[in-house]
Every structure is written in structure tokens, then in C-alpha cells.
């Protein structure tokens, strides 16, 4: 039974797309066989994108760089009673749809209810 050692690397895995394998496998002077899956080589807890080496040749290396999709559970934004199409606590302007009119209006991008009312007055 092997001993697992935490080396502090991120370790998030990613499947390597077939077209990428085909592009970098078997290059003249290639140092590696391109794997089907890789794990992120950056330090655990790093910001932004993951990366792992795919191939090396001469003094060049090819790296796979990817982002990890995440899901977040949060209530919808209802600031100032507006029906914002984004989650509570979002950054930037609200993306509002008017549902209290005969036919839904919008969506509008606005900073506040006053900003929304001003936009609606000019349409």
C-alpha cells in the first residue's frame, strides 16, 4: 500500500481533448506521451486558471490551461423590490425585468430603481 503525500499542489484534474492530444503527441523531439488526463501543477488554493504540462520539445513546452466551472446556490437579487435576473450580492448593475406591468418589459441594466425609472421614461 502506497503512502499518499500532500505536496501542496492543486491537483484538480481535467480530461485532455482528443484534438489536443493529436496535436502534441508524436512531435519531432517530443519528451512525453501526451496523457488523456492531467492534474493542475500549481500550488493548492491558487487564483484563476489551472495548468498542467502536456508536452516538451527542445526548449519549448505546451501547457493545458483551463478554468473550473462552479455552481453557487444563492437567492435571487431583489434590491429595492426590483426583479433582478442575477443572484443576491452580485457585482455591477442590476439586470431587471418589469413584471408588474401588462406585458413583461426589459430586461434593463440599471444601478437603482431611480435609474430604472429614468430609463423607462426615455423609451
MMTF fields as JSON, N, C-alpha, C and O atoms, coordinates in Angstrom:
{
  "mmtfVersion": "1.0.0",
  "mmtfProducer": "UNKNOWN",
  "numBonds": 491,
  "numAtoms": 492,
  "numGroups": 123,
  "numChains": 1,
  "numModels": 1,
  "chainsPerModel": [1],
  "groupsPerChain": [123],
  "chainIdList": ["A"],
  "bondAtomList": [4, 2, 8, 6, 12, 10, 16, 14, 20, 18, 24, 22, 28, 26, 32, 30, 36, 34, 40, 38, 44, 42, 48, 46, 52, 50, 56, 54, 60, 58, 64, 62, 68, 66, 72, 70, 76, 74, 80, 78, 84, 82, 88, 86, 92, 90, 96, 94, 100, 98, 104, 102, 108, 106, 112, 110, 116, 114, 120, 118, 124, 122, 128, 126, 132, 130, 136, 134, 140, 138, 144, 142, 148, 146, 152, 150, 156, 154, 160, 158, 164, 162, 168, 166, 172, 170, 176, 174, 180, 178, 184, 182, 188, 186, 192, 190, 196, 194, 200, 198, 204, 202, 208, 206, 212, 210, 216, 214, 220, 218, 224, 222, 228, 226, 232, 230, 236, 234, 240, 238, 244, 242, 248, 246, 252, 250, 256, 254, 260, 258, 264, 262, 268, 266, 272, 270, 276, 274, 280, 278, 284, 282, 288, 286, 292, 290, 296, 294, 300, 298, 304, 302, 308, 306, 312, 310, 316, 314, 320, 318, 324, 322, 328, 326, 332, 330, 336, 334, 340, 338, 344, 342, 348, 346, 352, 350, 356, 354, 360, 358, 364, 362, 368, 366, 372, 370, 376, 374, 380, 378, 384, 382, 388, 386, 392, 390, 396, 394, 400, 398, 404, 402, 408, 406, 412, 410, 416, 414, 420, 418, 424, 422, 428, 426, 432, 430, 436, 434, 440, 438, 444, 442, 448, 446, 452, 450, 456, 454, 460, 458, 464, 462, 468, 466, 472, 470, 476, 474, 480, 478, 484, 482, 488, 486],
  "bondOrderList": [1, 1, 1, 1, 1, 1, 1, 1, 1, 1, 1, 1, 1, 1, 1, 1, 1, 1, 1, 1, 1, 1, 1, 1, 1, 1, 1, 1, 1, 1, 1, 1, 1, 1, 1, 1, 1, 1, 1, 1, 1, 1, 1, 1, 1, 1, 1, 1, 1, 1, 1, 1, 1, 1, 1, 1, 1, 1, 1, 1, 1, 1, 1, 1, 1, 1, 1, 1, 1, 1, 1, 1, 1, 1, 1, 1, 1, 1, 1, 1, 1, 1, 1, 1, 1, 1, 1, 1, 1, 1, 1, 1, 1, 1, 1, 1, 1, 1, 1, 1, 1, 1, 1, 1, 1, 1, 1, 1, 1, 1, 1, 1, 1, 1, 1, 1, 1, 1, 1, 1, 1, 1],
  "groupList": [{"groupName": "UNK", "atomNameList": ["N", "CA", "C", "O"], "elementList": ["N", "C", "C", "O"], "formalChargeList": [0, 0, 0, 0], "bondAtomList": [1, 0, 2, 1, 3, 2], "bondOrderList": [1, 1, 2], "singleLetterCode": "X", "chemCompType": "L-PEPTIDE LINKING"}],
  "groupTypeList": [0, 0, 0, 0, 0, 0, 0, 0, 0, 0, 0, 0, 0, 0, 0, 0, 0, 0, 0, 0, 0, 0, 0, 0, 0, 0, 0, 0, 0, 0, 0, 0, 0, 0, 0, 0, 0, 0, 0, 0, 0, 0, 0, 0, 0, 0, 0, 0, 0, 0, 0, 0, 0, 0, 0, 0, 0, 0, 0, 0, 0, 0, 0, 0, 0, 0, 0, 0, 0, 0, 0, 0, 0, 0, 0, 0, 0, 0, 0, 0, 0, 0, 0, 0, 0, 0, 0, 0, 0, 0, 0, 0, 0, 0, 0, 0, 0, 0, 0, 0, 0, 0, 0, 0, 0, 0, 0, 0, 0, 0, 0, 0, 0, 0, 0, 0, 0, 0, 0, 0, 0, 0, 0],
  "groupIdList": [1, 2, 3, 4, 5, 6, 7, 8, 9, 10, 11, 12, 13, 14, 15, 16, 17, 18, 19, 20, 21, 22, 23, 24, 25, 26, 27, 28, 29, 30, 31, 32, 33, 34, 35, 36, 37, 38, 39, 40, 41, 42, 43, 44, 45, 46, 47, 48, 49, 50, 51, 52, 53, 54, 55, 56, 57, 58, 59, 60, 61, 62, 63, 64, 65, 66, 67, 68, 69, 70, 71, 72, 73, 74, 75, 76, 77, 78, 79, 80, 81, 82, 83, 84, 85, 86, 87, 88, 89, 90, 91, 92, 93, 94, 95, 96, 97, 98, 99, 100, 101, 102, 103, 104, 105, 106, 107, 108, 109, 110, 111, 112, 113, 114, 115, 116, 117, 118, 119, 120, 121, 122, 123],
  "secStructList": [7, 7, 7, 7, 7, 7, 7, 1, 5, 7, 7, 7, 3, 3, 3, 7, 7, 2, 2, 2, 2, 2, 2, 2, 6, 6, 7, 6, 6, 7, 7, 1, 7, 7, 7, 1, 3, 3, 3, 7, 7, 1, 5, 6, 6, 7, 1, 1, 7, 3, 3, 3, 3, 3, 3, 3, 3, 6, 6, 3, 3, 3, 3, 3, 3, 3, 7, 7, 7, 7, 7, 7, 7, 7, 7, 5, 7, 7, 4, 4, 4, 7, 7, 5, 1, 1, 5, 6, 6, 7, 1, 1, 7, 3, 3, 3, 3, 3, 7, 1, 1, 1, 1, 7, 3, 3, 3, 3, 3, 3, 1, 1, 2, 2, 2, 2, 2, 2, 2, 2, 2, 6, 7],
  "xCoordList": [0.853, 0.0, 0.895, 1.764, 0.666, 1.476, 1.061, -0.056, 1.975, 1.696, 1.391, 2.175, 0.26, -0.115, 0.558, 0.436, 1.26, 1.949, 1.316, 1.204, 0.904, 0.348, 1.517, 2.167, 1.777, 2.911, 2.523, 3.343, 1.274, 0.834, 0.355, 0.006, 0.331, -0.148, -1.672, -2.319, -2.227, -3.681, -4.298, -5.172, -3.843, -4.29, -5.641, -6.09, -6.325, -7.616, -7.369, -6.481, -8.144, -7.911, -8.75, -9.783, -8.288, -9.004, -8.724, -7.583, -9.749, -9.571, -8.92, -9.296, -7.962, -7.29, -8.069, -8.234, -8.553, -9.326, -8.516, -7.309, -9.188, -8.526, -7.746, -6.643, -8.313, -7.617, -6.311, -5.36, -6.263, -5.031, -4.001, -2.824, -4.449, -3.546, -2.944, -1.736, -3.788, -3.325, -2.322, -1.409, -2.486, -1.601, -0.216, 0.78, -0.137, 1.131, 1.774, 2.929, 1.041, 1.613, 2.435, 1.962, 3.629, 4.45, 5.135, 5.568, 5.246, 6.014, 7.474, 7.956, 8.194, 9.624, 10.35, 10.24, 11.072, 11.805, 10.944, 11.374, 9.713, 8.794, 9.354, 9.921, 9.185, 9.72, 8.748, 9.174, 7.456, 6.453, 5.414, 5.276, 4.685, 3.455, 2.364, 2.242, 1.564, 0.536, -0.542, -1.086, -0.856, -1.828, -3.274, -3.566, -4.16, -5.6, -6.158, -7.122, -5.543, -5.977, -4.74, -3.666, -4.904, -3.809, -4.346, -5.556, -3.44, -3.823, -3.061, -1.93, -3.689, -3.099, -1.829, -1.804, -0.773, 0.525, 0.753, 1.767, -0.177, 0.003, -0.222, -0.742, 0.164, 0.0, -1.473, -2.279, -1.816, -3.187, -3.703, -2.996, -4.942, -5.546, -5.195, -5.506, -4.549, -4.157, -5.379, -6.45, -5.237, -6.345, -6.38, -5.41, -7.467, -7.597, -7.555, -8.147, -6.87, -6.945, -5.95, -4.927, -6.295, -5.438, -4.49, -4.779, -3.36, -2.471, -1.655, -1.311, -1.359, -0.555, 0.226, -0.277, 1.432, 2.264, 1.732, 1.337, 1.731, 1.302, 2.468, 2.526, 3.399, 4.461, 5.662, 5.519, 6.824, 8.042, 8.845, 8.866, 9.509, 10.403, 11.383, 10.999, 12.632, 13.656, 13.576, 13.59, 13.492, 13.326, 11.891, 11.648, 10.941, 9.533, 8.718, 9.069, 7.637, 6.669, 5.266, 5.008, 4.381, 2.971, 2.224, 2.416, 1.373, 0.611, -0.879, -1.317, -1.649, -3.102, -3.5, -3.093, -4.287, -4.758, -6.286, -6.886, -6.916, -8.379, -8.947, -8.245, -10.235, -11.0, -11.924, -12.301, -12.277, -13.192, -14.563, -14.699, -15.579, -16.922, -17.369, -17.088, -18.053, -18.578, -20.046, -20.505, -20.773, -22.153, -22.25, -21.535, -23.137, -23.348, -24.836, -25.636, -25.22, -26.619, -26.815, -26.192, -27.684, -27.927, -29.327, -29.85, -29.936, -31.238, -31.084, -30.003, -32.172, -32.154, -32.071, -32.514, -31.509, -31.376, -32.741, -33.397, -33.15, -34.426, -34.238, -35.121, -33.104, -32.806, -33.865, -34.27, -34.309, -35.321, -36.597, -37.339, -36.857, -38.068, -38.025, -39.044, -36.872, -36.744, -36.584, -36.035, -37.055, -36.862, -35.599, -35.643, -34.47, -33.176, -32.935, -33.234, -32.396, -32.165, -30.854, -30.476, -30.156, -28.883, -29.047, -30.113, -27.985, -28.056, -27.826, -27.203, -28.322, -28.132, -26.645, -25.861, -26.26, -24.869, -23.994, -22.771, -24.595, -23.802, -23.044, -23.403, -22.019, -21.277, -21.869, -22.485, -21.685, -22.153, -23.631, -24.292, -24.119, -25.513, -26.493, -26.135, -27.732, -28.815, -29.281, -29.197, -29.774, -30.374, -31.836, -32.208, -32.658, -34.029, -35.053, -34.92, -36.084, -37.238, -38.449, -38.605, -39.288, -40.501, -41.611, -42.031, -42.085, -43.123, -44.471, -45.48, -44.472, -45.719, -46.442, -47.175, -46.235, -46.916, -47.714, -47.609, -48.514, -49.376, -48.564, -48.891, -47.511, -46.591, -45.214, -44.808, -44.501, -43.157, -42.335, -42.375, -41.593, -40.699, -39.277, -39.014, -38.363, -36.956, -36.336, -36.902, -35.214, -34.542, -33.809, -33.44, -33.613, -32.868, -31.641, -31.702, -30.537, -29.376, -29.484, -29.56, -29.492, -29.641, -28.889, -28.58, -28.6, -27.905, -28.871, -28.519, -30.093, -31.066, -32.461, -32.618, -33.482, -34.851, -34.988, -35.674, -34.342, -34.409, -33.794, -34.33, -32.676, -32.025, -32.951, -33.06, -33.618, -34.556, -35.711, -36.08, -36.291, -37.416, -37.007, -37.793, -35.788, -35.317, -35.181, -35.543, -34.664, -34.543, -35.913, -36.104, -36.862, -38.21, -38.914, -39.715, -38.621, -39.24, -38.736, -39.413, -37.551, -36.955, -37.179, -36.581, -38.036, -38.28, -39.593, -39.956],
  "yCoordList": [-1.176, 0.0, 1.234, 1.386, 2.128, 3.326, 4.375, 4.358, 5.285, 6.382, 7.616, 7.987, 8.251, 9.469, 10.655, 10.858, 11.423, 12.597, 13.846, 13.972, 14.764, 16.028, 16.959, 17.47, 17.176, 18.008, 19.482, 20.305, 19.811, 21.197, 21.635, 22.8, 20.709, 21.053, 21.046, 20.358, 21.813, 21.922, 20.556, 20.105, 19.893, 18.531, 18.391, 17.262, 19.486, 19.378, 18.749, 19.186, 17.731, 17.017, 17.573, 18.207, 17.325, 17.743, 16.739, 16.314, 16.362, 15.498, 16.323, 17.474, 15.746, 16.422, 16.12, 14.951, 17.153, 16.91, 16.126, 16.326, 15.235, 14.391, 15.211, 14.828, 16.339, 17.143, 17.725, 17.926, 17.995, 18.489, 17.365, 17.576, 16.165, 15.015, 14.786, 14.59, 14.812, 14.594, 15.636, 15.33, 16.867, 17.953, 17.838, 18.168, 17.372, 17.395, 16.019, 15.937, 14.941, 13.599, 13.295, 13.497, 12.824, 12.415, 13.55, 13.362, 14.731, 15.813, 15.385, 14.642, 15.834, 15.507, 16.006, 17.177, 15.135, 15.5, 15.574, 16.113, 15.031, 15.092, 14.354, 13.268, 14.96, 14.383, 13.426, 12.536, 13.595, 12.826, 12.24, 12.656, 11.257, 10.818, 11.66, 11.683, 12.358, 13.242, 12.399, 11.476, 12.714, 11.908, 12.235, 13.282, 11.313, 11.531, 12.498, 13.217, 12.508, 13.374, 13.989, 13.388, 15.192, 15.866, 16.414, 16.541, 16.736, 17.416, 18.723, 18.829, 19.715, 21.043, 20.987, 20.408, 21.607, 21.598, 22.824, 22.907, 23.777, 24.981, 24.691, 23.635, 25.616, 25.456, 25.434, 26.172, 24.601, 24.499, 25.863, 26.611, 26.184, 27.452, 28.601, 29.752, 28.314, 29.384, 30.094, 29.495, 31.36, 32.057, 31.72, 31.191, 32.019, 31.986, 30.574, 29.661, 30.381, 29.154, 28.093, 28.389, 26.839, 25.695, 25.476, 25.908, 24.806, 24.473, 23.217, 22.902, 22.51, 21.29, 21.142, 21.478, 20.649, 20.455, 19.272, 18.248, 19.436, 18.366, 17.739, 16.522, 18.583, 18.105, 19.029, 20.218, 18.495, 19.285, 18.855, 17.674, 19.805, 19.523, 20.675, 21.841, 20.347, 21.391, 22.2, 21.635, 23.513, 24.349, 24.872, 25.862, 24.207, 24.592, 23.61, 22.436, 24.099, 23.234, 23.676, 24.867, 22.734, 23.019, 22.717, 21.666, 23.648, 23.53, 23.561, 24.275, 22.792, 22.9, 23.865, 23.7, 24.865, 25.858, 25.81, 25.848, 25.728, 25.618, 26.268, 26.518, 26.529, 27.053, 25.962, 25.062, 26.047, 25.074, 25.711, 26.702, 25.165, 25.696, 25.366, 24.282, 26.289, 26.067, 26.435, 27.225, 25.873, 26.274, 26.97, 26.639, 27.925, 28.687, 28.681, 28.921, 28.412, 28.486, 29.774, 29.986, 30.636, 31.926, 32.388, 32.011, 33.194, 33.748, 34.756, 35.3, 34.993, 35.999, 37.392, 37.618, 38.309, 39.697, 40.381, 40.365, 40.969, 41.696, 43.069, 43.539, 43.705, 45.02, 46.027, 46.072, 46.833, 47.872, 47.305, 48.024, 46.018, 45.394, 45.13, 44.763, 45.306, 45.058, 43.565, 42.846, 43.1, 41.711, 41.651, 41.743, 41.494, 41.416, 39.971, 39.052, 39.764, 38.431, 37.811, 36.735, 38.478, 37.995, 37.536, 37.699, 36.96, 36.468, 37.592, 38.604, 37.412, 38.387, 38.611, 37.662, 39.858, 40.186, 40.256, 40.328, 40.236, 40.278, 41.601, 42.59, 41.61, 42.836, 43.53, 42.89, 44.82, 45.571, 45.916, 45.771, 46.38, 46.828, 45.664, 44.509, 46.0, 45.015, 44.767, 45.656, 43.555, 43.209, 42.93, 41.826, 43.949, 43.97, 43.739, 44.243, 42.961, 42.816, 43.334, 43.053, 44.077, 44.626, 43.598, 43.289, 43.069, 42.043, 42.562, 41.859, 43.8, 44.342, 45.234, 46.144, 44.972, 45.711, 44.706, 43.502, 45.182, 44.288, 43.202, 42.019, 43.601, 42.638, 42.887, 44.033, 41.811, 41.98, 42.934, 42.873, 43.812, 44.757, 44.46, 44.007, 44.72, 44.593, 43.413, 42.893, 43.0, 43.48, 44.801, 45.151, 45.512, 46.763, 46.569, 45.835, 47.212, 47.281, 48.59, 49.648, 48.549, 49.77, 49.675, 48.584, 50.836, 50.891, 50.929, 50.518, 51.422, 51.586, 51.715, 51.772, 51.762, 51.955, 53.305, 53.403, 54.337, 55.666, 55.636, 56.234, 54.942, 54.805, 54.072, 54.458, 53.021, 52.272, 53.155, 53.156, 53.914, 54.795, 55.834, 56.169, 56.342, 57.333, 56.685, 57.29, 55.47, 54.771, 54.513, 54.703, 54.079, 53.786, 55.039, 54.98, 56.181, 57.443, 57.909, 58.674, 57.453, 57.871, 56.873, 57.015, 55.86, 54.892, 55.141, 54.415],
  "zCoordList": [0.0, 0.0, 0.0, 0.859, -0.994, -1.123, -0.114, 0.404, 0.156, 1.07, 0.24, -0.633, 0.503, -0.203, 0.471, 1.68, -0.324, 0.212, -0.372, -1.591, 0.479, 0.024, -0.275, 0.637, -1.577, -1.949, -2.092, -2.498, -1.757, -1.824, -3.191, -3.381, -4.155, -5.495, -5.528, -4.739, -6.442, -6.594, -6.87, -6.129, -7.941, -8.226, -8.886, -9.084, -9.243, -9.929, -11.299, -12.031, -11.648, -12.899, -14.031, -13.812, -15.24, -16.443, -17.55, -17.733, -18.28, -19.444, -20.548, -20.771, -21.227, -22.34, -23.615, -23.966, -24.321, -25.549, -26.586, -26.719, -27.316, -28.309, -29.335, -29.726, -29.773, -30.783, -30.238, -30.993, -28.936, -28.317, -28.241, -28.533, -27.848, -27.81, -29.189, -29.319, -30.222, -31.592, -32.049, -32.815, -31.582, -31.999, -31.372, -32.016, -30.115, -29.393, -29.187, -28.769, -29.476, -29.329, -30.573, -31.691, -30.397, -31.533, -32.275, -33.412, -31.657, -32.278, -32.392, -31.538, -33.429, -33.512, -32.26, -31.899, -31.618, -30.405, -29.159, -28.139, -29.231, -28.094, -26.885, -27.006, -25.731, -24.497, -23.819, -23.083, -24.055, -23.325, -24.266, -25.416, -23.739, -24.379, -23.747, -22.522, -24.553, -24.007, -23.317, -23.924, -22.043, -21.293, -21.671, -22.249, -21.329, -21.529, -20.489, -20.75, -19.31, -18.206, -17.579, -17.572, -17.054, -16.351, -15.038, -14.853, -14.135, -12.904, -12.825, -13.301, -12.221, -12.112, -11.268, -10.182, -11.803, -11.142, -10.267, -9.574, -10.291, -9.488, -8.011, -7.652, -7.172, -5.735, -5.356, -5.924, -4.41, -3.929, -3.485, -2.81, -3.866, -3.48, -4.4, -4.093, -5.534, -6.458, -7.023, -7.114, -7.406, -8.057, -9.549, -10.094, -10.185, -11.638, -12.207, -11.631, -13.322, -14.105, -13.644, -13.027, -13.97, -13.69, -14.873, -15.989, -14.63, -15.74, -15.461, -14.322, -16.559, -16.473, -17.773, -18.845, -17.68, -18.871, -19.673, -19.115, -20.994, -21.895, -22.636, -22.812, -23.069, -23.925, -23.843, -23.559, -24.086, -24.165, -25.371, -25.718, -26.016, -27.137, -27.237, -27.145, -27.424, -27.444, -26.159, -25.066, -26.286, -25.086, -24.964, -24.275, -25.633, -25.6, -24.77, -24.653, -24.202, -23.526, -23.906, -24.081, -24.03, -24.262, -22.971, -22.359, -22.565, -21.323, -21.632, -22.534, -20.889, -20.937, -19.832, -18.682, -20.177, -19.212, -19.244, -20.318, -18.068, -18.036, -16.786, -15.806, -16.858, -15.722, -15.223, -15.972, -13.981, -13.411, -13.249, -12.531, -13.901, -13.669, -12.25, -11.739, -11.63, -10.284, -10.263, -11.087, -9.338, -9.125, -7.781, -6.836, -7.717, -6.49, -6.207, -7.111, -4.977, -4.583, -3.813, -2.773, -4.326, -3.695, -4.058, -5.106, -3.212, -3.567, -4.701, -4.923, -5.409, -6.464, -5.857, -4.731, -6.604, -6.157, -6.233, -7.274, -5.141, -5.103, -4.45, -3.733, -4.693, -4.136, -4.552, -5.714, -3.597, -3.821, -4.43, -5.099, -4.201, -4.718, -6.209, -6.795, -6.84, -8.272, -8.532, -7.697, -9.67, -10.066, -10.907, -12.133, -10.222, -10.891, -11.297, -10.535, -12.493, -13.025, -12.542, -13.005, -11.617, -11.092, -9.649, -9.055, -9.09, -7.712, -6.71, -7.033, -5.514, -4.446, -4.23, -4.24, -4.035, -3.772, -5.012, -4.894, -6.209, -7.442, -7.561, -6.921, -8.364, -8.627, -9.84, -10.692, -9.915, -11.077, -11.009, -9.98, -12.154, -12.226, -12.159, -12.389, -11.839, -11.825, -13.254, -14.102, -13.521, -14.813, -14.52, -14.122, -14.725, -14.208, -15.308, -16.424, -14.965, -15.838, -15.064, -13.876, -15.739, -15.119, -15.269, -16.384, -14.149, -14.193, -13.695, -13.752, -13.208, -12.647, -13.649, -13.262, -14.931, -15.993, -16.812, -16.579, -17.771, -18.537, -19.25, -19.155, -19.96, -20.572, -19.985, -19.797, -19.698, -19.133, -19.994, -21.223, -19.333, -20.009, -19.604, -18.49, -20.517, -20.181, -20.891, -21.852, -20.44, -19.221, -19.447, -20.568, -18.353, -18.321, -17.438, -16.451, -17.776, -16.888, -16.136, -16.759, -14.811, -14.029, -12.711, -12.233, -12.13, -10.847, -9.669, -8.563, -9.902, -8.82, -9.426, -10.645, -8.544, -9.015, -9.724, -10.741, -9.194, -9.818, -11.22, -12.153, -11.356, -12.664, -13.63, -14.794, -13.161, -13.988, -14.426, -15.601, -13.484, -13.815, -14.853, -15.739, -14.749, -15.715, -17.099, -18.108, -17.14, -18.432, -19.049, -20.25, -18.227, -18.743, -19.228, -20.161, -18.601, -19.008, -20.367, -21.054, -20.755, -22.028, -23.16, -24.227, -22.948, -24.014, -24.696, -25.621]
}
